[in-house]
Backbone as a ProteinNet text record, in pm:
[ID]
protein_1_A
[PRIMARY]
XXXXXXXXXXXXXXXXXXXXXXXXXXXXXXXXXXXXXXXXXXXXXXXXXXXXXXXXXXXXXXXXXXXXXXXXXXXXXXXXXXXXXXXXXXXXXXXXXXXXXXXXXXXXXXX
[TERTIARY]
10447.1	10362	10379.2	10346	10317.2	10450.7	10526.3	10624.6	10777	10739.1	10882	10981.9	11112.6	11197.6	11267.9	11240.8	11329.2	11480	11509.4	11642.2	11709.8	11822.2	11908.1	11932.9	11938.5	11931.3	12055.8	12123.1	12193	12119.9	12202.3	12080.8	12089.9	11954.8	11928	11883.7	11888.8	11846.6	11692	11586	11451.5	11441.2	11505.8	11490.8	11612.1	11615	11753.1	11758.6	11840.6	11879.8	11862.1	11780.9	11785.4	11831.7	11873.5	11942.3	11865.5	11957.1	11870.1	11896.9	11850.7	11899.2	11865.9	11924.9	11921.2	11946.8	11894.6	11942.3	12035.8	12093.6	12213.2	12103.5	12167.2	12098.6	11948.1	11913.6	11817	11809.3	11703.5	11757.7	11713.1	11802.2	11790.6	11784.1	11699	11726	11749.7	11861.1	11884.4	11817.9	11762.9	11662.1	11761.9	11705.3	11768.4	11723.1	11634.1	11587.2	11672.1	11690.4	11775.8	11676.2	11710.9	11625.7	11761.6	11721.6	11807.2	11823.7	11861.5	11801.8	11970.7	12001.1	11966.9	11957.8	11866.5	11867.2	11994.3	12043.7	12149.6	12162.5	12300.4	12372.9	12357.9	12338.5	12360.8	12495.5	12542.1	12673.7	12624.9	12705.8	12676.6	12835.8	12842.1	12996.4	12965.1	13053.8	13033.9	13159.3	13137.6	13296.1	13382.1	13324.7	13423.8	13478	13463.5	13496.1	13337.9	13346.3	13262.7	13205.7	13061.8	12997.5	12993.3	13037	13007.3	12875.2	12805.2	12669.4	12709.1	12586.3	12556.6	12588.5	12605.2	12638.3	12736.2	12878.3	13006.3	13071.6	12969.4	13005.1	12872.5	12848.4	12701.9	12657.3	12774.8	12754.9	12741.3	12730.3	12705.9	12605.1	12587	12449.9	12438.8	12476.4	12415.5	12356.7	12236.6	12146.3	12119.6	12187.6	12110.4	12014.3	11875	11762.5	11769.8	11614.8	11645.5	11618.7	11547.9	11536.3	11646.5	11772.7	11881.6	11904	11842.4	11832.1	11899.4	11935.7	12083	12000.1	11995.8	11915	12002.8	11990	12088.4	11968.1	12040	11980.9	11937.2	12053.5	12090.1	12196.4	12175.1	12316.2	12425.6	12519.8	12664.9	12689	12711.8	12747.2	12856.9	12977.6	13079.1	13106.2	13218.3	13291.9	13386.8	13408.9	13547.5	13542	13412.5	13352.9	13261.1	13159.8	13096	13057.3	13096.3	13089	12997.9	12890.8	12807.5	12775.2	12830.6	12832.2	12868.8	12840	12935.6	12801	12873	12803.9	12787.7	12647.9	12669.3	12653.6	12657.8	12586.7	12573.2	12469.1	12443.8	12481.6	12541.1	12598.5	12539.5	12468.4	12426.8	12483.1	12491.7	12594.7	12533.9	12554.2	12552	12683.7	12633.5	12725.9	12740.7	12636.2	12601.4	12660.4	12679.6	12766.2	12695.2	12717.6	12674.7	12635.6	12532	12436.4	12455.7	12512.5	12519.4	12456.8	12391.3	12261.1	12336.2	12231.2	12338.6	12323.2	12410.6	12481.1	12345.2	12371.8	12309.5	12371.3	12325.5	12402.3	12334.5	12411.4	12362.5	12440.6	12346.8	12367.5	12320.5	12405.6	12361.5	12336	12185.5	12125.4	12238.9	12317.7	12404.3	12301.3	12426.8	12390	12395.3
-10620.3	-10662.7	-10571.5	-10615.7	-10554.6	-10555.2	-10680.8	-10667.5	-10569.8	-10543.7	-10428.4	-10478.7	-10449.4	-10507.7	-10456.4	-10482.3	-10430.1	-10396.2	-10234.8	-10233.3	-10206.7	-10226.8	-10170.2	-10099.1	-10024.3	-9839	-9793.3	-9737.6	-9677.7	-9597.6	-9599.9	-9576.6	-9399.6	-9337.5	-9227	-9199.4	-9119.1	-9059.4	-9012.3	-9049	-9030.7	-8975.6	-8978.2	-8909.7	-8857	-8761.3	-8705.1	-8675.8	-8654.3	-8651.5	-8470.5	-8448.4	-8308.5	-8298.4	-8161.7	-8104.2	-8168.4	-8213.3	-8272.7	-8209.3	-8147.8	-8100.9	-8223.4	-8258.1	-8361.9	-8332.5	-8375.5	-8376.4	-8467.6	-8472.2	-8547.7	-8699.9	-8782.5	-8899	-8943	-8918	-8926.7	-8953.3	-9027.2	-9126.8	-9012.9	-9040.1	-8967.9	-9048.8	-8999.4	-9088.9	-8985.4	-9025.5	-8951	-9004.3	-8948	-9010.7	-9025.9	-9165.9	-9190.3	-9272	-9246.7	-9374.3	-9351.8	-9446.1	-9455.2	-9547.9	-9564.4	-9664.1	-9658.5	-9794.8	-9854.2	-9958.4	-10073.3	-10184.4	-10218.9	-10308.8	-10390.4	-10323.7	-10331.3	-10205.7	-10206.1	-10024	-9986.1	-10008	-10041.7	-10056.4	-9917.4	-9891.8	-9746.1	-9779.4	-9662.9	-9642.8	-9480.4	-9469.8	-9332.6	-9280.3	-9143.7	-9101.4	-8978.4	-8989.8	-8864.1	-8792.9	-8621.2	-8582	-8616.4	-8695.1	-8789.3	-8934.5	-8979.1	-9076.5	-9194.6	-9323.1	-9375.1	-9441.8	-9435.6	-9457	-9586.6	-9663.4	-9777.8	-9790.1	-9891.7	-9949.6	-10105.7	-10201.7	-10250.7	-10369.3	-10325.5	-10465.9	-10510.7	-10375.6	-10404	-10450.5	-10358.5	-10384.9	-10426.2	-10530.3	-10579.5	-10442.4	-10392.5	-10334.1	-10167.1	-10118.2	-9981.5	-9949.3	-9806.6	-9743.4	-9674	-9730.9	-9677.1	-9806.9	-9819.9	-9903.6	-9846.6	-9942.5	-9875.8	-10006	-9883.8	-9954.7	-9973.8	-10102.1	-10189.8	-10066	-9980.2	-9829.1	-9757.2	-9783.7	-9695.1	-9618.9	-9565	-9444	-9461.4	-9389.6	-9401.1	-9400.6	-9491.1	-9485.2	-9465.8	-9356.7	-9336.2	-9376.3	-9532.9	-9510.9	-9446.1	-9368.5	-9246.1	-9135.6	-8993.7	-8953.7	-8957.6	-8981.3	-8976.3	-8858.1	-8764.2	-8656.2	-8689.9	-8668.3	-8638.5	-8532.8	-8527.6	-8459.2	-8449.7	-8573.5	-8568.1	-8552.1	-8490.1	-8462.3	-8527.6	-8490.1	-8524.9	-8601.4	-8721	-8799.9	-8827.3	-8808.1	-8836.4	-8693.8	-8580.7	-8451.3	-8433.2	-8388.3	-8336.9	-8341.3	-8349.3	-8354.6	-8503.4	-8518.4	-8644.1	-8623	-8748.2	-8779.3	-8949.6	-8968.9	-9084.1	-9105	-9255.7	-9292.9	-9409.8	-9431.4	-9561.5	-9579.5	-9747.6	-9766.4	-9855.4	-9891.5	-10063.5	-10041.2	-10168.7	-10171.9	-10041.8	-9976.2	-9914.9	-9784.2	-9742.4	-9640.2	-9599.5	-9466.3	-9405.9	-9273.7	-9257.4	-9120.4	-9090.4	-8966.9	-8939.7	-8824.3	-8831.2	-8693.2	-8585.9	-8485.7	-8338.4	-8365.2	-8280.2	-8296.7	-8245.7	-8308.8	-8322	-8283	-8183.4	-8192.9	-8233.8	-8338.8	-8315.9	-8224.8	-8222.5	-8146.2	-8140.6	-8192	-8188	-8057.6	-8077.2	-7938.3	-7881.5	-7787.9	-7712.6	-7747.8	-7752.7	-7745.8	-7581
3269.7	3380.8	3500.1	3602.7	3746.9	3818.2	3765	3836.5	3876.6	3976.4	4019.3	4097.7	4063.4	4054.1	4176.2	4308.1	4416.4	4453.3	4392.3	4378.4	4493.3	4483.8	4609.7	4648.6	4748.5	4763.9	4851.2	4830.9	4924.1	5081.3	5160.1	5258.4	5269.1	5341.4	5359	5487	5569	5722	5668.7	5722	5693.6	5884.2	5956.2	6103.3	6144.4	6157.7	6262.8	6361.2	6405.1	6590	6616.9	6742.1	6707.5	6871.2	6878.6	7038.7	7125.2	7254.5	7371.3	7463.8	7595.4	7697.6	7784.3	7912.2	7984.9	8118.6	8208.8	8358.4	8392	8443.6	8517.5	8573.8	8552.1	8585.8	8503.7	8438.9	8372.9	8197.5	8187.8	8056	7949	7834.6	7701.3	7576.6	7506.3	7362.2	7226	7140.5	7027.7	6922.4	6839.2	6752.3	6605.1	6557	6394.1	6373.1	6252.1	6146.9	5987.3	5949.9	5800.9	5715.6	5620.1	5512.3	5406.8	5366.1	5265.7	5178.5	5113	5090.2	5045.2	5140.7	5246	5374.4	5426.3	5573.4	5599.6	5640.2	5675	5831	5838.1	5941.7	6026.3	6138.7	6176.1	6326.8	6297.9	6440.8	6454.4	6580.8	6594	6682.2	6664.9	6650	6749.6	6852.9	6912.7	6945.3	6879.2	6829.4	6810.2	6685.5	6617.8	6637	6770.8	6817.8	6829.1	6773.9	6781.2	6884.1	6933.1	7018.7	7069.5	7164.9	7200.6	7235.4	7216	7295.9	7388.2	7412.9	7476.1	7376.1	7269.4	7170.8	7152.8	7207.5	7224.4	7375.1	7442.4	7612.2	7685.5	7732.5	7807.8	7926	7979.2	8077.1	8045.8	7933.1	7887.4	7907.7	7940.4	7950.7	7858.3	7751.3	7579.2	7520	7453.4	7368.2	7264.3	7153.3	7008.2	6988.4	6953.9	6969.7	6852.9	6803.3	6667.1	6562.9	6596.4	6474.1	6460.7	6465.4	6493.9	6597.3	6653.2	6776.6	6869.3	6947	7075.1	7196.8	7309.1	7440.9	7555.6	7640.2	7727.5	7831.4	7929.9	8049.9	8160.1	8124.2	8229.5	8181.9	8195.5	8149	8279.4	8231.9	8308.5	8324.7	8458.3	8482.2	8559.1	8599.8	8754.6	8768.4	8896	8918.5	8795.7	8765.6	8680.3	8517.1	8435.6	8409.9	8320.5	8202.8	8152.4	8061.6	8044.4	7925.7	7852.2	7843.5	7766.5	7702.9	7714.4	7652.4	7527.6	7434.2	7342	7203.5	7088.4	6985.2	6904.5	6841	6775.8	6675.8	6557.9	6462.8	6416.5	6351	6367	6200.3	6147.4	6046.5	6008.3	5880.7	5796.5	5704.2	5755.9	5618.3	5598.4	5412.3	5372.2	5224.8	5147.1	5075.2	4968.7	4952.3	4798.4	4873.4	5026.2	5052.9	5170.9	5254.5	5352.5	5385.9	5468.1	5534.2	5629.2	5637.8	5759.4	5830	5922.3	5985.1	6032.6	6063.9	6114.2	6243.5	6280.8	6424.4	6557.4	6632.4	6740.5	6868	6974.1	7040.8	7163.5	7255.7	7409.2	7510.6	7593.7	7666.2	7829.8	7909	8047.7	8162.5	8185.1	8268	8378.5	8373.3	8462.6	8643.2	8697.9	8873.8	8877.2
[MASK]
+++++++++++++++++++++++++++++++++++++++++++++++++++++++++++++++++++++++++++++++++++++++++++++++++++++++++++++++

């Protein structure tokens, strides 16, 4: 018959995060869509260290939006220096295993 049997998929990056340049104070978004079945979980890791959002801390100016993607309200520039700098990559997971996208880098516009 017709019927197809919806299997479970390990998930895959169908969008990746590509270089951002950014101004100091001004919002950025890193792009990531995954697919998977059961939709993959996505985190995102920046040099290595994993990214907090708004789901761990109310008061972060990082949002991972419901498509995976990273929303910077604003980037963080100081004196003391740059935190929201460096390189990312964004990570989906579910049970059947994990994808992970190529690296991304941000980057805040020099004074």
């Amino acid at each position: 018959g017709s019927h197809t049997q919806l299997e479970d998929r390990a998930p895959r990056i169908v969008e990746h995060p590509t270089d951002v340049l950014v101004s100091k104070g001004e919002p950025a978004t890193l792009s990531c869509k995954a697919e998977g079945r059961p939709a993959p979980v996505v985190e995102w890791y920046k040099d290595g260290e994993r990214v907090e959002t708004d789901r761990e801390d109310p008061r972060s100016h990082r949002t991972l939006l419901p498509g995976g993607s990273l929303f910077f309200l604003r980037i963080l520039h100081g004196r003391r220096g740059k935190p929201d700098e460096g390189v990312y990559v964004c990570v989906a997971r579910n049970y059947l295993g994990e994808a992970t996208s190529r690296n991304a880098s941000l980057e805040v516009a020099g004074e």
